[in-house]
Amino acid sequence: VAEASRSFDLSPSEIEGWVDDAKRGMENSLRANPLDIREQYEKQLKDLQEAYGEAMLELRARKKYQALLDAQDDK
């Protein structure tokens, strides 16, 4: 840690924090089983699909609203 701190001009506590974060990440990945990961990805996919659907509805509504505004401007 001391050598890396000097070499990269970082504080030792910053490097130690990164090491601790890395260790926690490795421990969590070893604990997770493929089913847990699959469930997480499926939930993410569902959330993204819902967000996409909402965005498409909003886009359609904005286009219709703009068309109405344009039609009023033409009158």
PDB file of N, CA and C in Angstrom:
ATOM      1  N   VAL A   1       0.833  -1.187   0.000  1.00  0.00           N
ATOM      2  CA  VAL A   1       0.000   0.000   0.000  1.00  0.00           C
ATOM      3  C   VAL A   1       0.878   1.251   0.000  1.00  0.00           C
ATOM      4  N   ALA A   2       1.914   1.248   0.801  1.00  0.00           N
ATOM      5  CA  ALA A   2       2.784   2.417   0.876  1.00  0.00           C
ATOM      6  C   ALA A   2       3.466   2.680  -0.460  1.00  0.00           C
ATOM      7  N   GLU A   3       3.932   1.628  -1.105  1.00  0.00           N
ATOM      8  CA  GLU A   3       4.608   1.788  -2.404  1.00  0.00           C
ATOM      9  C   GLU A   3       3.634   2.306  -3.467  1.00  0.00           C
ATOM     10  N   ALA A   4       2.441   1.737  -3.508  1.00  0.00           N
ATOM     11  CA  ALA A   4       1.443   2.192  -4.476  1.00  0.00           C
ATOM     12  C   ALA A   4       1.037   3.631  -4.181  1.00  0.00           C
ATOM     13  N   SER A   5       0.963   3.958  -2.913  1.00  0.00           N
ATOM     14  CA  SER A   5       0.609   5.316  -2.515  1.00  0.00           C
ATOM     15  C   SER A   5       1.626   6.321  -3.043  1.00  0.00           C
ATOM     16  N   ARG A   6       2.887   5.989  -2.885  1.00  0.00           N
ATOM     17  CA  ARG A   6       3.946   6.884  -3.387  1.00  0.00           C
ATOM     18  C   ARG A   6       3.970   6.901  -4.910  1.00  0.00           C
ATOM     19  N   SER A   7       3.850   5.754  -5.523  1.00  0.00           N
ATOM     20  CA  SER A   7       3.951   5.658  -6.979  1.00  0.00           C
ATOM     21  C   SER A   7       2.846   6.418  -7.693  1.00  0.00           C
ATOM     22  N   PHE A   8       1.644   6.380  -7.136  1.00  0.00           N
ATOM     23  CA  PHE A   8       0.492   6.973  -7.826  1.00  0.00           C
ATOM     24  C   PHE A   8      -0.037   8.225  -7.137  1.00  0.00           C
ATOM     25  N   ASP A   9       0.700   8.702  -6.145  1.00  0.00           N
ATOM     26  CA  ASP A   9       0.346   9.924  -5.431  1.00  0.00           C
ATOM     27  C   ASP A   9      -1.080   9.859  -4.884  1.00  0.00           C
ATOM     28  N   LEU A  10      -1.365   8.761  -4.189  1.00  0.00           N
ATOM     29  CA  LEU A  10      -2.666   8.552  -3.554  1.00  0.00           C
ATOM     30  C   LEU A  10      -2.467   8.364  -2.061  1.00  0.00           C
ATOM     31  N   SER A  11      -3.493   8.639  -1.294  1.00  0.00           N
ATOM     32  CA  SER A  11      -3.371   8.416   0.151  1.00  0.00           C
ATOM     33  C   SER A  11      -3.495   6.923   0.443  1.00  0.00           C
ATOM     34  N   PRO A  12      -2.777   6.447   1.465  1.00  0.00           N
ATOM     35  CA  PRO A  12      -2.888   5.031   1.821  1.00  0.00           C
ATOM     36  C   PRO A  12      -4.328   4.630   2.156  1.00  0.00           C
ATOM     37  N   SER A  13      -5.079   5.517   2.796  1.00  0.00           N
ATOM     38  CA  SER A  13      -6.459   5.157   3.146  1.00  0.00           C
ATOM     39  C   SER A  13      -7.319   4.973   1.899  1.00  0.00           C
ATOM     40  N   GLU A  14      -7.026   5.749   0.844  1.00  0.00           N
ATOM     41  CA  GLU A  14      -7.766   5.593  -0.405  1.00  0.00           C
ATOM     42  C   GLU A  14      -7.501   4.223  -1.018  1.00  0.00           C
ATOM     43  N   ILE A  15      -6.265   3.823  -1.042  1.00  0.00           N
ATOM     44  CA  ILE A  15      -5.901   2.513  -1.602  1.00  0.00           C
ATOM     45  C   ILE A  15      -6.483   1.398  -0.741  1.00  0.00           C
ATOM     46  N   GLU A  16      -6.392   1.535   0.571  1.00  0.00           N
ATOM     47  CA  GLU A  16      -6.951   0.515   1.462  1.00  0.00           C
ATOM     48  C   GLU A  16      -8.460   0.404   1.271  1.00  0.00           C
ATOM     49  N   GLY A  17      -9.122   1.532   1.039  1.00  0.00           N
ATOM     50  CA  GLY A  17     -10.562   1.500   0.772  1.00  0.00           C
ATOM     51  C   GLY A  17     -10.868   0.719  -0.492  1.00  0.00           C
ATOM     52  N   TRP A  18     -10.054   0.930  -1.536  1.00  0.00           N
ATOM     53  CA  TRP A  18     -10.261   0.186  -2.788  1.00  0.00           C
ATOM     54  C   TRP A  18     -10.062  -1.300  -2.567  1.00  0.00           C
ATOM     55  N   VAL A  19      -9.045  -1.655  -1.791  1.00  0.00           N
ATOM     56  CA  VAL A  19      -8.778  -3.074  -1.509  1.00  0.00           C
ATOM     57  C   VAL A  19      -9.962  -3.673  -0.757  1.00  0.00           C
ATOM     58  N   ASP A  20     -10.468  -2.953   0.245  1.00  0.00           N
ATOM     59  CA  ASP A  20     -11.632  -3.449   0.996  1.00  0.00           C
ATOM     60  C   ASP A  20     -12.850  -3.616   0.090  1.00  0.00           C
ATOM     61  N   ASP A  21     -13.083  -2.637  -0.786  1.00  0.00           N
ATOM     62  CA  ASP A  21     -14.206  -2.736  -1.732  1.00  0.00           C
ATOM     63  C   ASP A  21     -14.046  -3.947  -2.641  1.00  0.00           C
ATOM     64  N   ALA A  22     -12.826  -4.168  -3.117  1.00  0.00           N
ATOM     65  CA  ALA A  22     -12.560  -5.305  -4.002  1.00  0.00           C
ATOM     66  C   ALA A  22     -12.801  -6.619  -3.276  1.00  0.00           C
ATOM     67  N   LYS A  23     -12.348  -6.693  -2.035  1.00  0.00           N
ATOM     68  CA  LYS A  23     -12.554  -7.925  -1.264  1.00  0.00           C
ATOM     69  C   LYS A  23     -14.042  -8.195  -1.068  1.00  0.00           C
ATOM     70  N   ARG A  24     -14.801  -7.148  -0.732  1.00  0.00           N
ATOM     71  CA  ARG A  24     -16.248  -7.334  -0.550  1.00  0.00           C
ATOM     72  C   ARG A  24     -16.902  -7.785  -1.854  1.00  0.00           C
ATOM     73  N   GLY A  25     -16.481  -7.199  -2.957  1.00  0.00           N
ATOM     74  CA  GLY A  25     -17.035  -7.590  -4.246  1.00  0.00           C
ATOM     75  C   GLY A  25     -16.736  -9.036  -4.582  1.00  0.00           C
ATOM     76  N   MET A  26     -15.508  -9.463  -4.293  1.00  0.00           N
ATOM     77  CA  MET A  26     -15.141 -10.857  -4.564  1.00  0.00           C
ATOM     78  C   MET A  26     -15.926 -11.809  -3.674  1.00  0.00           C
ATOM     79  N   GLU A  27     -16.087 -11.450  -2.399  1.00  0.00           N
ATOM     80  CA  GLU A  27     -16.850 -12.305  -1.488  1.00  0.00           C
ATOM     81  C   GLU A  27     -18.302 -12.419  -1.956  1.00  0.00           C
ATOM     82  N   ASN A  28     -18.885 -11.320  -2.371  1.00  0.00           N
ATOM     83  CA  ASN A  28     -20.265 -11.354  -2.838  1.00  0.00           C
ATOM     84  C   ASN A  28     -20.411 -12.189  -4.101  1.00  0.00           C
ATOM     85  N   SER A  29     -19.450 -12.092  -5.003  1.00  0.00           N
ATOM     86  CA  SER A  29     -19.556 -12.869  -6.237  1.00  0.00           C
ATOM     87  C   SER A  29     -19.406 -14.358  -5.965  1.00  0.00           C
ATOM     88  N   LEU A  30     -18.632 -14.722  -4.963  1.00  0.00           N
ATOM     89  CA  LEU A  30     -18.494 -16.134  -4.629  1.00  0.00           C
ATOM     90  C   LEU A  30     -19.748 -16.668  -3.945  1.00  0.00           C
ATOM     91  N   ARG A  31     -20.456 -15.799  -3.249  1.00  0.00           N
ATOM     92  CA  ARG A  31     -21.681 -16.212  -2.567  1.00  0.00           C
ATOM     93  C   ARG A  31     -22.850 -16.375  -3.537  1.00  0.00           C
ATOM     94  N   ALA A  32     -22.885 -15.574  -4.550  1.00  0.00           N
ATOM     95  CA  ALA A  32     -24.025 -15.587  -5.471  1.00  0.00           C
ATOM     96  C   ALA A  32     -24.029 -16.861  -6.286  1.00  0.00           C
ATOM     97  N   ASN A  33     -25.201 -17.425  -6.439  1.00  0.00           N
ATOM     98  CA  ASN A  33     -25.299 -18.579  -7.323  1.00  0.00           C
ATOM     99  C   ASN A  33     -25.929 -18.122  -8.627  1.00  0.00           C
ATOM    100  N   PRO A  34     -25.803 -18.903  -9.668  1.00  0.00           N
ATOM    101  CA  PRO A  34     -26.311 -18.489 -10.985  1.00  0.00           C
ATOM    102  C   PRO A  34     -27.796 -18.123 -10.993  1.00  0.00           C
ATOM    103  N   LEU A  35     -28.596 -18.787 -10.169  1.00  0.00           N
ATOM    104  CA  LEU A  35     -30.020 -18.466 -10.144  1.00  0.00           C
ATOM    105  C   LEU A  35     -30.252 -17.060  -9.610  1.00  0.00           C
ATOM    106  N   ASP A  36     -29.491 -16.673  -8.574  1.00  0.00           N
ATOM    107  CA  ASP A  36     -29.613 -15.324  -8.031  1.00  0.00           C
ATOM    108  C   ASP A  36     -29.266 -14.293  -9.097  1.00  0.00           C
ATOM    109  N   ILE A  37     -28.214 -14.553  -9.828  1.00  0.00           N
ATOM    110  CA  ILE A  37     -27.773 -13.636 -10.867  1.00  0.00           C
ATOM    111  C   ILE A  37     -28.817 -13.562 -11.977  1.00  0.00           C
ATOM    112  N   ARG A  38     -29.358 -14.722 -12.358  1.00  0.00           N
ATOM    113  CA  ARG A  38     -30.388 -14.737 -13.397  1.00  0.00           C
ATOM    114  C   ARG A  38     -31.613 -13.946 -12.958  1.00  0.00           C
ATOM    115  N   GLU A  39     -32.018 -14.108 -11.708  1.00  0.00           N
ATOM    116  CA  GLU A  39     -33.172 -13.358 -11.192  1.00  0.00           C
ATOM    117  C   GLU A  39     -32.893 -11.857 -11.222  1.00  0.00           C
ATOM    118  N   GLN A  40     -31.674 -11.463 -10.880  1.00  0.00           N
ATOM    119  CA  GLN A  40     -31.307 -10.047 -10.912  1.00  0.00           C
ATOM    120  C   GLN A  40     -31.390  -9.509 -12.335  1.00  0.00           C
ATOM    121  N   TYR A  41     -30.856 -10.260 -13.294  1.00  0.00           N
ATOM    122  CA  TYR A  41     -30.899  -9.819 -14.694  1.00  0.00           C
ATOM    123  C   TYR A  41     -32.328  -9.761 -15.216  1.00  0.00           C
ATOM    124  N   GLU A  42     -33.149 -10.738 -14.834  1.00  0.00           N
ATOM    125  CA  GLU A  42     -34.538 -10.729 -15.275  1.00  0.00           C
ATOM    126  C   GLU A  42     -35.283  -9.532 -14.704  1.00  0.00           C
ATOM    127  N   LYS A  43     -35.015  -9.186 -13.446  1.00  0.00           N
ATOM    128  CA  LYS A  43     -35.649  -8.013 -12.843  1.00  0.00           C
ATOM    129  C   LYS A  43     -35.179  -6.745 -13.547  1.00  0.00           C
ATOM    130  N   GLN A  44     -33.873  -6.660 -13.816  1.00  0.00           N
ATOM    131  CA  GLN A  44     -33.346  -5.497 -14.538  1.00  0.00           C
ATOM    132  C   GLN A  44     -34.003  -5.382 -15.909  1.00  0.00           C
ATOM    133  N   LEU A  45     -34.128  -6.497 -16.609  1.00  0.00           N
ATOM    134  CA  LEU A  45     -34.736  -6.501 -17.930  1.00  0.00           C
ATOM    135  C   LEU A  45     -36.193  -6.040 -17.854  1.00  0.00           C
ATOM    136  N   LYS A  46     -36.928  -6.538 -16.882  1.00  0.00           N
ATOM    137  CA  LYS A  46     -38.324  -6.137 -16.713  1.00  0.00           C
ATOM    138  C   LYS A  46     -38.418  -4.640 -16.430  1.00  0.00           C
ATOM    139  N   ASP A  47     -37.557  -4.147 -15.538  1.00  0.00           N
ATOM    140  CA  ASP A  47     -37.562  -2.716 -15.216  1.00  0.00           C
ATOM    141  C   ASP A  47     -37.242  -1.872 -16.449  1.00  0.00           C
ATOM    142  N   LEU A  48     -36.269  -2.321 -17.237  1.00  0.00           N
ATOM    143  CA  LEU A  48     -35.910  -1.583 -18.446  1.00  0.00           C
ATOM    144  C   LEU A  48     -37.034  -1.607 -19.480  1.00  0.00           C
ATOM    145  N   GLN A  49     -37.700  -2.744 -19.605  1.00  0.00           N
ATOM    146  CA  GLN A  49     -38.814  -2.844 -20.541  1.00  0.00           C
ATOM    147  C   GLN A  49     -39.951  -1.915 -20.123  1.00  0.00           C
ATOM    148  N   GLU A  50     -40.217  -1.842 -18.823  1.00  0.00           N
ATOM    149  CA  GLU A  50     -41.257  -0.936 -18.336  1.00  0.00           C
ATOM    150  C   GLU A  50     -40.874   0.517 -18.609  1.00  0.00           C
ATOM    151  N   ALA A  51     -39.619   0.857 -18.343  1.00  0.00           N
ATOM    152  CA  ALA A  51     -39.160   2.228 -18.575  1.00  0.00           C
ATOM    153  C   ALA A  51     -39.238   2.572 -20.059  1.00  0.00           C
ATOM    154  N   TYR A  52     -38.887   1.624 -20.915  1.00  0.00           N
ATOM    155  CA  TYR A  52     -38.960   1.839 -22.365  1.00  0.00           C
ATOM    156  C   TYR A  52     -40.411   2.077 -22.787  1.00  0.00           C
ATOM    157  N   GLY A  53     -41.313   1.263 -22.261  1.00  0.00           N
ATOM    158  CA  GLY A  53     -42.725   1.420 -22.588  1.00  0.00           C
ATOM    159  C   GLY A  53     -43.254   2.784 -22.161  1.00  0.00           C
ATOM    160  N   GLU A  54     -42.880   3.196 -20.965  1.00  0.00           N
ATOM    161  CA  GLU A  54     -43.309   4.515 -20.484  1.00  0.00           C
ATOM    162  C   GLU A  54     -42.738   5.623 -21.360  1.00  0.00           C
ATOM    163  N   ALA A  55     -41.474   5.482 -21.750  1.00  0.00           N
ATOM    164  CA  ALA A  55     -40.839   6.494 -22.595  1.00  0.00           C
ATOM    165  C   ALA A  55     -41.531   6.566 -23.960  1.00  0.00           C
ATOM    166  N   MET A  56     -41.905   5.421 -24.504  1.00  0.00           N
ATOM    167  CA  MET A  56     -42.596   5.413 -25.791  1.00  0.00           C
ATOM    168  C   MET A  56     -43.969   6.073 -25.679  1.00  0.00           C
ATOM    169  N   LEU A  57     -44.690   5.802 -24.599  1.00  0.00           N
ATOM    170  CA  LEU A  57     -45.995   6.447 -24.399  1.00  0.00           C
ATOM    171  C   LEU A  57     -45.843   7.957 -24.281  1.00  0.00           C
ATOM    172  N   GLU A  58     -44.838   8.379 -23.545  1.00  0.00           N
ATOM    173  CA  GLU A  58     -44.611   9.818 -23.391  1.00  0.00           C
ATOM    174  C   GLU A  58     -44.244  10.448 -24.724  1.00  0.00           C
ATOM    175  N   LEU A  59     -43.435   9.779 -25.506  1.00  0.00           N
ATOM    176  CA  LEU A  59     -43.046  10.291 -26.817  1.00  0.00           C
ATOM    177  C   LEU A  59     -44.266  10.429 -27.730  1.00  0.00           C
ATOM    178  N   ARG A  60     -45.124   9.415 -27.733  1.00  0.00           N
ATOM    179  CA  ARG A  60     -46.340   9.484 -28.554  1.00  0.00           C
ATOM    180  C   ARG A  60     -47.236  10.626 -28.100  1.00  0.00           C
ATOM    181  N   ALA A  61     -47.370  10.782 -26.792  1.00  0.00           N
ATOM    182  CA  ALA A  61     -48.207  11.863 -26.268  1.00  0.00           C
ATOM    183  C   ALA A  61     -47.637  13.218 -26.659  1.00  0.00           C
ATOM    184  N   ARG A  62     -46.335  13.375 -26.592  1.00  0.00           N
ATOM    185  CA  ARG A  62     -45.701  14.646 -26.969  1.00  0.00           C
ATOM    186  C   ARG A  62     -45.896  14.940 -28.460  1.00  0.00           C
ATOM    187  N   LYS A  63     -45.798  13.890 -29.282  1.00  0.00           N
ATOM    188  CA  LYS A  63     -45.994  14.083 -30.719  1.00  0.00           C
ATOM    189  C   LYS A  63     -47.428  14.512 -31.011  1.00  0.00           C
ATOM    190  N   LYS A  64     -48.401  13.870 -30.350  1.00  0.00           N
ATOM    191  CA  LYS A  64     -49.802  14.235 -30.556  1.00  0.00           C
ATOM    192  C   LYS A  64     -50.049  15.656 -30.068  1.00  0.00           C
ATOM    193  N   TYR A  65     -49.478  16.005 -28.932  1.00  0.00           N
ATOM    194  CA  TYR A  65     -49.630  17.350 -28.391  1.00  0.00           C
ATOM    195  C   TYR A  65     -49.031  18.383 -29.347  1.00  0.00           C
ATOM    196  N   GLN A  66     -47.863  18.071 -29.880  1.00  0.00           N
ATOM    197  CA  GLN A  66     -47.214  18.987 -30.831  1.00  0.00           C
ATOM    198  C   GLN A  66     -48.058  19.129 -32.095  1.00  0.00           C
ATOM    199  N   ALA A  67     -48.641  18.023 -32.553  1.00  0.00           N
ATOM    200  CA  ALA A  67     -49.505  18.085 -33.740  1.00  0.00           C
ATOM    201  C   ALA A  67     -50.715  18.972 -33.476  1.00  0.00           C
ATOM    202  N   LEU A  68     -51.276  18.874 -32.274  1.00  0.00           N
ATOM    203  CA  LEU A  68     -52.414  19.735 -31.926  1.00  0.00           C
ATOM    204  C   LEU A  68     -51.991  21.205 -31.894  1.00  0.00           C
ATOM    205  N   LEU A  69     -50.835  21.480 -31.316  1.00  0.00           N
ATOM    206  CA  LEU A  69     -50.335  22.860 -31.286  1.00  0.00           C
ATOM    207  C   LEU A  69     -50.096  23.391 -32.686  1.00  0.00           C
ATOM    208  N   ASP A  70     -49.510  22.537 -33.532  1.00  0.00           N
ATOM    209  CA  ASP A  70     -49.250  22.963 -34.914  1.00  0.00           C
ATOM    210  C   ASP A  70     -50.553  23.222 -35.647  1.00  0.00           C
ATOM    211  N   ALA A  71     -51.569  22.396 -35.401  1.00  0.00           N
ATOM    212  CA  ALA A  71     -52.870  22.575 -36.060  1.00  0.00           C
ATOM    213  C   ALA A  71     -53.515  23.875 -35.599  1.00  0.00           C
ATOM    214  N   GLN A  72     -53.361  24.230 -34.342  1.00  0.00           N
ATOM    215  CA  GLN A  72     -53.921  25.491 -33.850  1.00  0.00           C
ATOM    216  C   GLN A  72     -53.183  26.688 -34.436  1.00  0.00           C
ATOM    217  N   ASP A  73     -51.878  26.554 -34.628  1.00  0.00           N
ATOM    218  CA  ASP A  73     -51.088  27.630 -35.209  1.00  0.00           C
ATOM    219  C   ASP A  73     -51.481  27.874 -36.663  1.00  0.00           C
ATOM    220  N   ASP A  74     -51.897  26.810 -37.350  1.00  0.00           N
ATOM    221  CA  ASP A  74     -52.279  26.932 -38.765  1.00  0.00           C
ATOM    222  C   ASP A  74     -53.631  27.632 -38.931  1.00  0.00           C
ATOM    223  N   LYS A  75     -54.422  27.685 -37.897  1.00  0.00           N
ATOM    224  CA  LYS A  75     -55.768  28.297 -38.004  1.00  0.00           C
ATOM    225  C   LYS A  75     -55.708  29.782 -38.002  1.00  0.00           C
TER     226      LYS A  75
END
